[in-house]
mmCIF file with all atom_site columns, C-alpha atoms in Angstrom:
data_model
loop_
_atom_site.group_PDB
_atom_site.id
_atom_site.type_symbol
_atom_site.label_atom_id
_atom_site.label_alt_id
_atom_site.label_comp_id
_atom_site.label_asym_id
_atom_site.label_entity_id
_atom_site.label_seq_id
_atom_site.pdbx_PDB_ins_code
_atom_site.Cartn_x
_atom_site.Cartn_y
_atom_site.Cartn_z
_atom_site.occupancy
_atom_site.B_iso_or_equiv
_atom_site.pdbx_formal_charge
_atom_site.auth_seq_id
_atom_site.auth_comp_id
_atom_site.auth_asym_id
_atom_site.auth_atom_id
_atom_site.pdbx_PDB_model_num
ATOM 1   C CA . UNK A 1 1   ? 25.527 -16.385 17.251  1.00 0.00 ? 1419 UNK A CA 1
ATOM 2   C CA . UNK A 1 2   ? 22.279 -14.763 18.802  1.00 0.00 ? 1420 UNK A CA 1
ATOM 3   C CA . UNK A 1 3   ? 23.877 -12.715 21.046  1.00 0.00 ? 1421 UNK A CA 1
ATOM 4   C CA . UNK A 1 4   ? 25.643 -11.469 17.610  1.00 0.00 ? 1422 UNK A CA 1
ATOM 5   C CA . UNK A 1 5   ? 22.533 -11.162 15.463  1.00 0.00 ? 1423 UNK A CA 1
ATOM 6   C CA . UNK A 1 6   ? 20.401 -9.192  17.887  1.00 0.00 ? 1424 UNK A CA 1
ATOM 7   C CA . UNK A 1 7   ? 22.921 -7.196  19.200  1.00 0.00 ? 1425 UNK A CA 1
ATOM 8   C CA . UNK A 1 8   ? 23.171 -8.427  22.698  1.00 0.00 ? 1426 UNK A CA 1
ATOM 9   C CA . UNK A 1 9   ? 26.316 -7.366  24.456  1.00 0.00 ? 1427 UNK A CA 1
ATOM 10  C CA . UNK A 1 10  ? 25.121 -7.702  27.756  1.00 0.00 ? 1428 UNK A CA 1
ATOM 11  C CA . UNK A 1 11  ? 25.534 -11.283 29.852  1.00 0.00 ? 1429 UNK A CA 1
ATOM 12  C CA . UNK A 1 12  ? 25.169 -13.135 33.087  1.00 0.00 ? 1430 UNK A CA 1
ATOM 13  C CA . UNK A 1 13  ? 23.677 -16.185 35.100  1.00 0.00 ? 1431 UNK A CA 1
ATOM 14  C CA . UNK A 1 14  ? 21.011 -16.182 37.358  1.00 0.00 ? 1432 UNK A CA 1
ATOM 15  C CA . UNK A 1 15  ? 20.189 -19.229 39.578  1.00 0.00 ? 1433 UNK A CA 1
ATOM 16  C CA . UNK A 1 16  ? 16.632 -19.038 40.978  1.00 0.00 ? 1434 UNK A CA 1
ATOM 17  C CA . UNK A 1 17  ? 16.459 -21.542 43.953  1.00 0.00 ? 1435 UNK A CA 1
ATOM 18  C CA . UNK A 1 18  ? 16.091 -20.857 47.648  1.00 0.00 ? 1436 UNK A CA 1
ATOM 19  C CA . UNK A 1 19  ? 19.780 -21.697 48.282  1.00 0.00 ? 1437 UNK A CA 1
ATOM 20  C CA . UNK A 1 20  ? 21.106 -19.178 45.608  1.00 0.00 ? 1438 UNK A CA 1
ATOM 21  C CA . UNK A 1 21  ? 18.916 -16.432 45.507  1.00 0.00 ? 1439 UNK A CA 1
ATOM 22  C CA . UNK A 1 22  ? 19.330 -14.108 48.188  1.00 0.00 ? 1440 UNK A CA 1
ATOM 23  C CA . UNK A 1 23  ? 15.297 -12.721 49.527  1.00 0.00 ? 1441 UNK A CA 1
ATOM 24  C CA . UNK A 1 24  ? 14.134 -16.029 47.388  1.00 0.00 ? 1442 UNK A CA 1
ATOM 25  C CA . UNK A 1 25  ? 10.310 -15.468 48.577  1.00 0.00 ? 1443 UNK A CA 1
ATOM 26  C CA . UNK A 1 26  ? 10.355 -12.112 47.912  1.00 0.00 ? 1444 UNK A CA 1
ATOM 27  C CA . UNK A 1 27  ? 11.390 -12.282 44.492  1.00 0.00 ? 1445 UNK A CA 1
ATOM 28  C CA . UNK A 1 28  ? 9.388  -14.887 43.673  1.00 0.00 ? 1446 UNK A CA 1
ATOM 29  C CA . UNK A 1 29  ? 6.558  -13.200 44.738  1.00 0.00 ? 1447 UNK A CA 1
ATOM 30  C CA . UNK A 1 30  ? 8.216  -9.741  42.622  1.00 0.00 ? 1448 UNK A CA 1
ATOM 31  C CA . UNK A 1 31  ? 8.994  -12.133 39.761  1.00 0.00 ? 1449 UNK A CA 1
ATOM 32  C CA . UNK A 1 32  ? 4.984  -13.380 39.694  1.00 0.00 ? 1450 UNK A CA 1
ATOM 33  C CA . UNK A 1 33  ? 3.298  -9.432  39.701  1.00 0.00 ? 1451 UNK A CA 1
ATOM 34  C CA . UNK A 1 34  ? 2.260  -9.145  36.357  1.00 0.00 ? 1452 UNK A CA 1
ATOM 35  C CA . UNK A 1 35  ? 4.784  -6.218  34.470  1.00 0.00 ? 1453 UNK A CA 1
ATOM 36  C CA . UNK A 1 36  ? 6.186  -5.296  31.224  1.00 0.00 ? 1454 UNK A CA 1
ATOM 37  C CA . UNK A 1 37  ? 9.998  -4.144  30.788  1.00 0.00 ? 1455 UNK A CA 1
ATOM 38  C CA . UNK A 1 38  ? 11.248 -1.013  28.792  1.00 0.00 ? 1456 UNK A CA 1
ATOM 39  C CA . UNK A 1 39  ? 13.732 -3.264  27.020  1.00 0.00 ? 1457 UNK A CA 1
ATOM 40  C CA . UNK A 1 40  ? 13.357 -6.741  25.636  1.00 0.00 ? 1458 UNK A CA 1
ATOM 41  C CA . UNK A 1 41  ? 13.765 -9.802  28.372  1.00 0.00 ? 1459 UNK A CA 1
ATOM 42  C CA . UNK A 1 42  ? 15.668 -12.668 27.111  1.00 0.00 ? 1460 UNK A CA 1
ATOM 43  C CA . UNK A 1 43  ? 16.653 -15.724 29.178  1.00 0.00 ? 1461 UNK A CA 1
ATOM 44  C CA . UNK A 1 44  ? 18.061 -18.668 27.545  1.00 0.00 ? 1462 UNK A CA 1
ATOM 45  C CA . UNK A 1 45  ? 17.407 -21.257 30.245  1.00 0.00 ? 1463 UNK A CA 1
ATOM 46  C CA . UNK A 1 46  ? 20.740 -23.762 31.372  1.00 0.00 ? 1464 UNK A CA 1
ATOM 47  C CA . UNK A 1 47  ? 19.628 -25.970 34.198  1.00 0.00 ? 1465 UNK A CA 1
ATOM 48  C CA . UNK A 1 48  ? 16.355 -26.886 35.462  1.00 0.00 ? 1466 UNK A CA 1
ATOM 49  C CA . UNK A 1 49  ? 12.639 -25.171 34.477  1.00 0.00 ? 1467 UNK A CA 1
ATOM 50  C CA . UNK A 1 50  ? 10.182 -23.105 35.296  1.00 0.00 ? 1468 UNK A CA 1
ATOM 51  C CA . UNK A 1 51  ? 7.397  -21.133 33.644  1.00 0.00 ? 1469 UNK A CA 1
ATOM 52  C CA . UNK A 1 52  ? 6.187  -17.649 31.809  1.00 0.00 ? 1470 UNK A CA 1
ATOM 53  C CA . UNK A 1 53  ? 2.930  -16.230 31.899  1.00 0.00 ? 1471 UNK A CA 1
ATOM 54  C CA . UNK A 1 54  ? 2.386  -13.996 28.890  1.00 0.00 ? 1472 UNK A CA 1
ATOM 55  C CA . UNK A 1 55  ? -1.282 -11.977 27.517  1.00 0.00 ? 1473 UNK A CA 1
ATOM 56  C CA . UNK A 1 56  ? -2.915 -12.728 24.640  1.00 0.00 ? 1474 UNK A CA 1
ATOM 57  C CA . UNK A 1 57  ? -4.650 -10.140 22.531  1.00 0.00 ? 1475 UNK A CA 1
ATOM 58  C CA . UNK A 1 58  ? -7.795 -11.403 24.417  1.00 0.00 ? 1476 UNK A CA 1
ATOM 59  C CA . UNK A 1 59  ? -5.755 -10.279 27.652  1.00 0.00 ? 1477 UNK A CA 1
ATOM 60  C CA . UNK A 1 60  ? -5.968 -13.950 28.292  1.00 0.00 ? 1478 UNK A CA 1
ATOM 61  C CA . UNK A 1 61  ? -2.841 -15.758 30.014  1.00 0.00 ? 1479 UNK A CA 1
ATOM 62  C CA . UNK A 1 62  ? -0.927 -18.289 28.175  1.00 0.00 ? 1480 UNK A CA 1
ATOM 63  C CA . UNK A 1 63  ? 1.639  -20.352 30.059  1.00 0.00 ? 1481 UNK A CA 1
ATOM 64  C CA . UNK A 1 64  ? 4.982  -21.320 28.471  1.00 0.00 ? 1482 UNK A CA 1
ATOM 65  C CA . UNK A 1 65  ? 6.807  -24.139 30.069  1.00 0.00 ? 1483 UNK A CA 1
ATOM 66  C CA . UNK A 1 66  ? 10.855 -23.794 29.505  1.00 0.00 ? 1484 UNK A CA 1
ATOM 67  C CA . UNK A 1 67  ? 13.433 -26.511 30.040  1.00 0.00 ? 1485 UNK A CA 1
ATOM 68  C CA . UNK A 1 68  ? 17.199 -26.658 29.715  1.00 0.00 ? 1486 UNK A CA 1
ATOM 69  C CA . UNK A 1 69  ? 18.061 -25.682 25.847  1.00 0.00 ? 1487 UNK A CA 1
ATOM 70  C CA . UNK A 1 70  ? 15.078 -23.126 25.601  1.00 0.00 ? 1488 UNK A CA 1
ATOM 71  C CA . UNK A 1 71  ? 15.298 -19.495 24.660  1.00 0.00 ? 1489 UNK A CA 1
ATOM 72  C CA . UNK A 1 72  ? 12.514 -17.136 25.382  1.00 0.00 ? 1490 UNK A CA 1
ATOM 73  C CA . UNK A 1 73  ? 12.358 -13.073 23.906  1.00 0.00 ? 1491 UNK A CA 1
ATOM 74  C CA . UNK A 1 74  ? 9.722  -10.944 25.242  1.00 0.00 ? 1492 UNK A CA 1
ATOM 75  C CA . UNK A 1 75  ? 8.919  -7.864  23.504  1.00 0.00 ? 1493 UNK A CA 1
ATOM 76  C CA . UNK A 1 76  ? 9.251  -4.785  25.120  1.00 0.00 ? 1494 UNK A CA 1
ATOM 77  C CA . UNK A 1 77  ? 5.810  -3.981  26.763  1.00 0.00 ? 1495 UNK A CA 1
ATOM 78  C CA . UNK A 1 78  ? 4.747  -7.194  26.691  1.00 0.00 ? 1496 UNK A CA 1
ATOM 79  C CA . UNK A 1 79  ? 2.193  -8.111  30.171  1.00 0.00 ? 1497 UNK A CA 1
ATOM 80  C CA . UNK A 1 80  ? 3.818  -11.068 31.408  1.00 0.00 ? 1498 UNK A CA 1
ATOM 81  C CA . UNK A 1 81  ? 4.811  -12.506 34.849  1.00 0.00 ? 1499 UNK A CA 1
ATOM 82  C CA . UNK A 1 82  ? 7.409  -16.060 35.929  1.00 0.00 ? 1500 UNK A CA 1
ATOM 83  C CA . UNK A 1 83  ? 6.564  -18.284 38.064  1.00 0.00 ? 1501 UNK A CA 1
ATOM 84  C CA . UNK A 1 84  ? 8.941  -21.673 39.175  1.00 0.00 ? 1502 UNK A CA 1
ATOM 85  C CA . UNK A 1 85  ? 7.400  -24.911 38.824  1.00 0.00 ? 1503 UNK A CA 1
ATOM 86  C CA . UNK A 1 86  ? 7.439  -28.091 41.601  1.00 0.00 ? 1504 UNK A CA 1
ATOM 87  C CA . UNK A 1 87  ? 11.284 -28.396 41.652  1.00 0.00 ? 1505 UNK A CA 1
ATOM 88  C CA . UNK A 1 88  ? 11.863 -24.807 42.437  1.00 0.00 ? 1506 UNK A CA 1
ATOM 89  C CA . UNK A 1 89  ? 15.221 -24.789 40.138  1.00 0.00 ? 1507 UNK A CA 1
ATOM 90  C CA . UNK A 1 90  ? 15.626 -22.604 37.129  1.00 0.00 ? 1508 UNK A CA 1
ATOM 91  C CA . UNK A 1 91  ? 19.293 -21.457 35.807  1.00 0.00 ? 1509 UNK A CA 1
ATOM 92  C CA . UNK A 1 92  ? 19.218 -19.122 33.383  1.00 0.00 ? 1510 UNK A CA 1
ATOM 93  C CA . UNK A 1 93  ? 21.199 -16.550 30.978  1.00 0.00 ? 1511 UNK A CA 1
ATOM 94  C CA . UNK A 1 94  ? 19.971 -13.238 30.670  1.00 0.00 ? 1512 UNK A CA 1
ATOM 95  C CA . UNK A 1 95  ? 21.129 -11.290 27.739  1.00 0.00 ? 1513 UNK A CA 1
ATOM 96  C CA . UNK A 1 96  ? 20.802 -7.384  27.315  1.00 0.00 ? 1514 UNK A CA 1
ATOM 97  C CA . UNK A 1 97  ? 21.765 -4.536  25.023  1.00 0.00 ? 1515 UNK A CA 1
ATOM 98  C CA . UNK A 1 98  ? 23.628 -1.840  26.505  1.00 0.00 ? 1516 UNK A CA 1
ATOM 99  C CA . UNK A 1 99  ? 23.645 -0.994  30.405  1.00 0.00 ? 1517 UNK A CA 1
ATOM 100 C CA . UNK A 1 100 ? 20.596 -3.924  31.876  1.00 0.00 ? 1518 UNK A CA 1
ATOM 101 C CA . UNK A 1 101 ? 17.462 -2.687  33.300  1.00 0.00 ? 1519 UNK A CA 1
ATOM 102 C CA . UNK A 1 102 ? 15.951 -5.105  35.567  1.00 0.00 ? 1520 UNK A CA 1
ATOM 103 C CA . UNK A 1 103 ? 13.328 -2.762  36.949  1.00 0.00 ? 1521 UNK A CA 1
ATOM 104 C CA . UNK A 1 104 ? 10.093 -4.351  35.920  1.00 0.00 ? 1522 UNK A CA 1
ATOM 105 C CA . UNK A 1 105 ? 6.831  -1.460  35.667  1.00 0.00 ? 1523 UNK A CA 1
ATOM 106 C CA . UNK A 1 106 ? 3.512  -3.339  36.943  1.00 0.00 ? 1524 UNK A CA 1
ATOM 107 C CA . UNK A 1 107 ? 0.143  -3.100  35.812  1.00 0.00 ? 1525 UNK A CA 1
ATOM 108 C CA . UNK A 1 108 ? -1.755 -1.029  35.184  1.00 0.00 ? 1526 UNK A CA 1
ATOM 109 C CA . UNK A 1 109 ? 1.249  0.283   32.480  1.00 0.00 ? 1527 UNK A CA 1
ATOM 110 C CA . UNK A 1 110 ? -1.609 1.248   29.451  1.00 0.00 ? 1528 UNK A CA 1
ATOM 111 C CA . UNK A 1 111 ? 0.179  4.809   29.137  1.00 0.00 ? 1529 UNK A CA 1
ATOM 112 C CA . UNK A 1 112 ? 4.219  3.725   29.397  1.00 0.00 ? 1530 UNK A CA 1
ATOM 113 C CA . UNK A 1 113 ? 5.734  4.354   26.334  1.00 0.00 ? 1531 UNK A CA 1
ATOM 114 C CA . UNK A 1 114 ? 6.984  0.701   26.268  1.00 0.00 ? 1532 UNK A CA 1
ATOM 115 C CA . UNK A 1 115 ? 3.551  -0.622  26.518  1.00 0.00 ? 1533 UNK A CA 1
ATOM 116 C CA . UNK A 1 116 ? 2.427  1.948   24.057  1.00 0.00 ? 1534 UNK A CA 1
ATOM 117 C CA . UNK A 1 117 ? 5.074  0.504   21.253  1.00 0.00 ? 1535 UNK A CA 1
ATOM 118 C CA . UNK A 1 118 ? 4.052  -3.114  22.151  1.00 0.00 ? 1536 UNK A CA 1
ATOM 119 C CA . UNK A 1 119 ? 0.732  -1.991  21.438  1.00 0.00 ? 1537 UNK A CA 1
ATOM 120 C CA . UNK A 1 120 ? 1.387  0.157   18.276  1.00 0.00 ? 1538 UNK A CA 1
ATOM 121 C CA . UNK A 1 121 ? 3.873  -3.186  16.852  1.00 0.00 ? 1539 UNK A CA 1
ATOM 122 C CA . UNK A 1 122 ? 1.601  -6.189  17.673  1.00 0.00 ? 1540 UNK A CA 1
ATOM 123 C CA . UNK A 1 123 ? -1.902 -5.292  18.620  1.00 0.00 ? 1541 UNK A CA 1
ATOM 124 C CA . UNK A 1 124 ? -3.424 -5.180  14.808  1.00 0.00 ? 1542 UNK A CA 1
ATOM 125 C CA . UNK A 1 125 ? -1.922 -8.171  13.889  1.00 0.00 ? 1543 UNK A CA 1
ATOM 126 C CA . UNK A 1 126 ? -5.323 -9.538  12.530  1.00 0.00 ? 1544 UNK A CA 1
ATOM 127 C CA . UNK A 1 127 ? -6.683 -6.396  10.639  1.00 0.00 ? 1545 UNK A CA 1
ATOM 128 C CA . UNK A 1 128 ? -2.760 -6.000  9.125   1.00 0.00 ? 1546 UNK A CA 1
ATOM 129 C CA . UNK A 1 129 ? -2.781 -9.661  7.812   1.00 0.00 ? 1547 UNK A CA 1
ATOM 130 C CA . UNK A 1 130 ? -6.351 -8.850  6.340   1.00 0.00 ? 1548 UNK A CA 1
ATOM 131 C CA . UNK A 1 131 ? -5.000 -5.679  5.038   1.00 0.00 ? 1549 UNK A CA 1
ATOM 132 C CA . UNK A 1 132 ? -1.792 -6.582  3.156   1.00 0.00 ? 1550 UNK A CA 1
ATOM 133 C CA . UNK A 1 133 ? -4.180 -9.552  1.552   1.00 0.00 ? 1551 UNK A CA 1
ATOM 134 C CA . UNK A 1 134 ? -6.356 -6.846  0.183   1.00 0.00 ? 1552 UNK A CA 1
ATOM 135 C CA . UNK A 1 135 ? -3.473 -4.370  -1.097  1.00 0.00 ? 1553 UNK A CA 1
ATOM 136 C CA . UNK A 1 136 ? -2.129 -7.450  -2.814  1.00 0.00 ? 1554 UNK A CA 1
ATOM 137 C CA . UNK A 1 137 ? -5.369 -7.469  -4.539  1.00 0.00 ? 1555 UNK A CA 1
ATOM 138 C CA . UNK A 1 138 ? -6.191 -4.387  -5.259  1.00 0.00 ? 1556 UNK A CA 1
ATOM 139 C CA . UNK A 1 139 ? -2.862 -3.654  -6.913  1.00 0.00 ? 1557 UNK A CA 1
ATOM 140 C CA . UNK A 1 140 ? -2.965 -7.051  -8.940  1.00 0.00 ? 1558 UNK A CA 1
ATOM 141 C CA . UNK A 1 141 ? -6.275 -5.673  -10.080 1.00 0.00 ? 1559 UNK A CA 1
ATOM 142 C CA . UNK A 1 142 ? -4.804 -2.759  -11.206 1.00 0.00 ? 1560 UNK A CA 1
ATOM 143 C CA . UNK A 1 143 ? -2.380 -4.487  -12.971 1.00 0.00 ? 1561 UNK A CA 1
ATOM 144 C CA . UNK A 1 144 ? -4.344 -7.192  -14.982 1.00 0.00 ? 1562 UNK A CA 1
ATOM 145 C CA . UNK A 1 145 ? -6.527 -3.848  -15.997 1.00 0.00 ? 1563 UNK A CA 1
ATOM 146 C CA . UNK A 1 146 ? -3.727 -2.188  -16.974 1.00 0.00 ? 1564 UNK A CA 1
ATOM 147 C CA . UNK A 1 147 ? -3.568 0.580   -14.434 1.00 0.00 ? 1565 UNK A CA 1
ATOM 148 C CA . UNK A 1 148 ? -0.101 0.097   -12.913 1.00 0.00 ? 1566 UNK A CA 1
ATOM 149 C CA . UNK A 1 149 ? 2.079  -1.728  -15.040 1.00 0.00 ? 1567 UNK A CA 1
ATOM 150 C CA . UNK A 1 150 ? 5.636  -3.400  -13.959 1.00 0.00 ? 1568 UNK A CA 1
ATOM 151 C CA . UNK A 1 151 ? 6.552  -1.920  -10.378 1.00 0.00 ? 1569 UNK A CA 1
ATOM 152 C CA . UNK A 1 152 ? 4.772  1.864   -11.158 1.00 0.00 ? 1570 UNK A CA 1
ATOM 153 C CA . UNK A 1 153 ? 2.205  2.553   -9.113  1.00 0.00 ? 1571 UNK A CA 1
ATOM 154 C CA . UNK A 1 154 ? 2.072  2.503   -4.906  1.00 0.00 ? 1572 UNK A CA 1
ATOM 155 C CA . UNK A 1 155 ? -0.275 2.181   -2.230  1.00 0.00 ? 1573 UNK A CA 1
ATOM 156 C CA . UNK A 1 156 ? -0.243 2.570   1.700   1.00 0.00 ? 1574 UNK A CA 1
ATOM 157 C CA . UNK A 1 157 ? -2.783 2.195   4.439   1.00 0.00 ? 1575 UNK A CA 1
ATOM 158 C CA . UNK A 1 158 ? -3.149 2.978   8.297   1.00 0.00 ? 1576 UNK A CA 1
ATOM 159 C CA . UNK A 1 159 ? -3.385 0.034   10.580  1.00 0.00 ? 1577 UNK A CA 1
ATOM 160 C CA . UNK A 1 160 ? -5.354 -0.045  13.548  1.00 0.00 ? 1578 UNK A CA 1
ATOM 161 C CA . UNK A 1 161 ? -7.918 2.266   15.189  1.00 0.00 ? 1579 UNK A CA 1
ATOM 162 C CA . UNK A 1 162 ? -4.747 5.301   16.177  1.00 0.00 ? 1580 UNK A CA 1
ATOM 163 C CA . UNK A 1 163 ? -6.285 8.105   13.861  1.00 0.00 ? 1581 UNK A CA 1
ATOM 164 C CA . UNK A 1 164 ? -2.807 9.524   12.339  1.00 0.00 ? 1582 UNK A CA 1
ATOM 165 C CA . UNK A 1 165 ? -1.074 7.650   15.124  1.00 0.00 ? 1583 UNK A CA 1
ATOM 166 C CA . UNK A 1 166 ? -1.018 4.605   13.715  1.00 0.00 ? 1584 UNK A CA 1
ATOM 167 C CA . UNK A 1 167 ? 1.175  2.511   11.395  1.00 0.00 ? 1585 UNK A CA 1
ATOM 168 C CA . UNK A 1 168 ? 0.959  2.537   7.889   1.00 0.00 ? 1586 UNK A CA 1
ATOM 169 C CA . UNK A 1 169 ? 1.618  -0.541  5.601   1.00 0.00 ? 1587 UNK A CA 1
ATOM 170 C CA . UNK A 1 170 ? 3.357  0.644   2.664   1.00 0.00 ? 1588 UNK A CA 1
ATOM 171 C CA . UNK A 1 171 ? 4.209  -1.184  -1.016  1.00 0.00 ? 1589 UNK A CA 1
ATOM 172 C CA . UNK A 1 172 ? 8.049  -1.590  -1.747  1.00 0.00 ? 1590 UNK A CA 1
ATOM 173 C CA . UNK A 1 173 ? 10.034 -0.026  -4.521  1.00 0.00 ? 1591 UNK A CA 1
ATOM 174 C CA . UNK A 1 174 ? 10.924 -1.869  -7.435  1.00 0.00 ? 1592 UNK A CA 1
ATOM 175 C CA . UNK A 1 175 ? 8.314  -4.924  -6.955  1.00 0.00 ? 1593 UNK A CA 1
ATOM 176 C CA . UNK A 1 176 ? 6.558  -5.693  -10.199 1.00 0.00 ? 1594 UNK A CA 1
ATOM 177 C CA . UNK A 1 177 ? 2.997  -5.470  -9.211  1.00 0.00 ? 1595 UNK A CA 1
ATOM 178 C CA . UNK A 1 178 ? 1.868  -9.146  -10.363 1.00 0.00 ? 1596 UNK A CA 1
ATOM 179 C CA . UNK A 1 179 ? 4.633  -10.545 -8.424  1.00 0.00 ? 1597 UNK A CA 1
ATOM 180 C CA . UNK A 1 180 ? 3.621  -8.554  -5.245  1.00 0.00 ? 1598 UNK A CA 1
ATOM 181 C CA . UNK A 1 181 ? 3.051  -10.737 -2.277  1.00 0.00 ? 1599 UNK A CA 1
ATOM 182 C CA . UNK A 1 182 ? 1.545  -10.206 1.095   1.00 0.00 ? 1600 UNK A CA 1
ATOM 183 C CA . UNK A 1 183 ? 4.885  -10.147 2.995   1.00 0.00 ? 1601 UNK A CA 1
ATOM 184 C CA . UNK A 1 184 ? 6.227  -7.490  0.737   1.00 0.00 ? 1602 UNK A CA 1
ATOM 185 C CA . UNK A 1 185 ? 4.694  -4.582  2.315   1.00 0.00 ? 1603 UNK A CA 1
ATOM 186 C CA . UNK A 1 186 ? 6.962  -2.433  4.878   1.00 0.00 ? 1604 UNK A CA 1
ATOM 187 C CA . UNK A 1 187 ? 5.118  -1.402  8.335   1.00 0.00 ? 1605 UNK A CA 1
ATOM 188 C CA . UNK A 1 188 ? 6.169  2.112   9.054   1.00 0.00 ? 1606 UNK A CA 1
ATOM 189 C CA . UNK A 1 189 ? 5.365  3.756   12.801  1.00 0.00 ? 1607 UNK A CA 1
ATOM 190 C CA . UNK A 1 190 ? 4.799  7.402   11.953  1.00 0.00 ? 1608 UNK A CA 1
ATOM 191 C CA . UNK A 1 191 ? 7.982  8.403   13.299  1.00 0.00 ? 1609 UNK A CA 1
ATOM 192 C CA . UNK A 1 192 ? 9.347  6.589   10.198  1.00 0.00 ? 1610 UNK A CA 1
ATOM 193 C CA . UNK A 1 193 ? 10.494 4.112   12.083  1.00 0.00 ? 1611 UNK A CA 1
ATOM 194 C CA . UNK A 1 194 ? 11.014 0.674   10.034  1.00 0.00 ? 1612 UNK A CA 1
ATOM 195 C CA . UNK A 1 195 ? 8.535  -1.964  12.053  1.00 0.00 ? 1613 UNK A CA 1
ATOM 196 C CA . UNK A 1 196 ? 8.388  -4.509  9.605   1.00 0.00 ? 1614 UNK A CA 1
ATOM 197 C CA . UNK A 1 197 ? 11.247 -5.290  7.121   1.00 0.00 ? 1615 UNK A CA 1
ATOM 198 C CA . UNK A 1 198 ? 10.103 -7.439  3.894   1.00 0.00 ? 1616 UNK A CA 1
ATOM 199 C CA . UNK A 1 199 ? 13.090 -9.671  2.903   1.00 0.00 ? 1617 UNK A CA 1
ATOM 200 C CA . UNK A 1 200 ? 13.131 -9.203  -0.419  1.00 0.00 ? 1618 UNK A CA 1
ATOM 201 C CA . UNK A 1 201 ? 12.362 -5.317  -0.617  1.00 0.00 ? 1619 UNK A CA 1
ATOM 202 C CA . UNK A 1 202 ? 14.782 -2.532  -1.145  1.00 0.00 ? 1620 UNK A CA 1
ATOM 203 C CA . UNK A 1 203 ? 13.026 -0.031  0.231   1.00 0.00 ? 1621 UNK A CA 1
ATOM 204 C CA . UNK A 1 204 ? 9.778  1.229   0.853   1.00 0.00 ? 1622 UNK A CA 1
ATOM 205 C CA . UNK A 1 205 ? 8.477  3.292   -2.564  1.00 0.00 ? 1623 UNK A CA 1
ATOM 206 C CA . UNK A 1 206 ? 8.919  6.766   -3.442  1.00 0.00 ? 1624 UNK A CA 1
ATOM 207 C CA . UNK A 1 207 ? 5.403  6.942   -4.411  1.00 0.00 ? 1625 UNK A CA 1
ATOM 208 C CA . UNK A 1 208 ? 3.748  7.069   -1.517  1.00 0.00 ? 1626 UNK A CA 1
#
C-alpha cells in the first residue's frame, strides 16, 4: 500500500551484518559519514535494529532507534548518517522510484541542488507556521470589516530570508474567508512547483 501511494516501484533487501555484507567495516564506516541523497531514502526495517542520525534545524543530531516493523523516509537533502547498534544486525527493505541511486554526497553539500530543495521545503518551518496564523487573521479581519466578503479577495507572502527565491504561501480558491484556516494555504516554490497541498483546497486562487 505505501509502495503504491508514494510511487515506489523500486525494491530489495539488504542485510547489514559482518557475515552478509561483503567490505562490512568499510561500509559501516561509509554508512556513518554524514551525507544527504538526491532522492528520498526509505528503509522499512524486517529483522533486527540499528540507528539514524538525522540534523535538526539547530544542526543538532537527533538519534532514531528502529526495530523490526519500523519505516523511516528521509527527505531528499536531508544531513543524516546510520550507524548499527550492539547486536550488529539490521535487515532492511529499501524502496526507490525509478532506477536507485545509492551514491550518498557528504558534507559539506550547502550548494547541491538536493540540499538546496531540503532547505527551500523545510528550513522556515517556524516563520511559515507564524505566517499562515497571521494571513488567517488578516483576511478574517478583512472580512468581519467587510473588505473581502465570501471567498473574494487573496493574499500571498514569501517565506524565508531567499529574496525572490523563496516560497510563497498563497490563499486557495473558493475558501470563504471566515472559514479560512491555517492549513488552507498552498506553499508554492517559485518554479510553481506545488510544496504544500491543503486537503481541502481546489486550487491555489486566481487572485494572486
Amino acid at each position: 500500500k505505501i509502495r503504491d501511494s508514494r510511487g515506489y516501484n523500486y525494491a530489495d533487501i539488504i542485510t547489514c551484518s559482518e557475515e552478509c555484507l561483503p567490505d562490512y567495516h568499510n561500509k559501516l564506516k561509509a554508512f556513518f559519514e554524514e551525507h544527504i541523497h538526491s532522492d528520498e531514502e526509505v528503509r522499512y526495517i524486517l529483522k533486527g535494529s540499528g540507528y539514524f542520525d538525522v540534523r535538526d534545524r539547530k544542526d543538532r543530531w537527533i538519534r532514531i532507534k528502529l526495530t523490526a516493523g519500523d519505516l523511516i523516509v528521509l527527505p531528499e537533502g536531508i544531513y543524516h548518517r546510520f550507524t548499527m547498534d550492539s547486536k550488529n544486525f539490521t535487515q532492511a527493505m529499501r524502496l526507490f522510484k525509478g532506477v536507485p541511486v545509492w551514491t550518498p554526497i557528504n558534507r559539506p553539500a550547502d550548494s547541491h541542488l538536493s540540499r538546496e530543495r531540503y532547505l527551500q521545503r523545510f528550513q522556515p518551518l517556524e516563520e511559515e507556521q507564524t505566517l499562515r496564523s497571521t494571513i488567517v487573521s488578516c483576511l478574517r479581519s478583512f472580512f468581519q470589516q467587510g473588505w473581502c466578503l465570501g471567498s473574494s479577495g487573496a493574499m500571498a507572502c514569501r517565506v524565508g530570508a531567499g529574496g525572490r527565491g523563496a516560497p510563497m504561501l498563497i490563499t486557495p480558491s473558493g475558501v470563504p474567508k471566515e472559514q479560512l484556516e491555517s492549513e488552507d494555504l498552498f506553499l508554492v516554490a517559485t518554479t510553481g512547483e506545488l510544496l504544500k497541498i491543503p486537503s481541502r483546497a481546489a486550487k491555489v486562487s486566481d487572485s494572486t
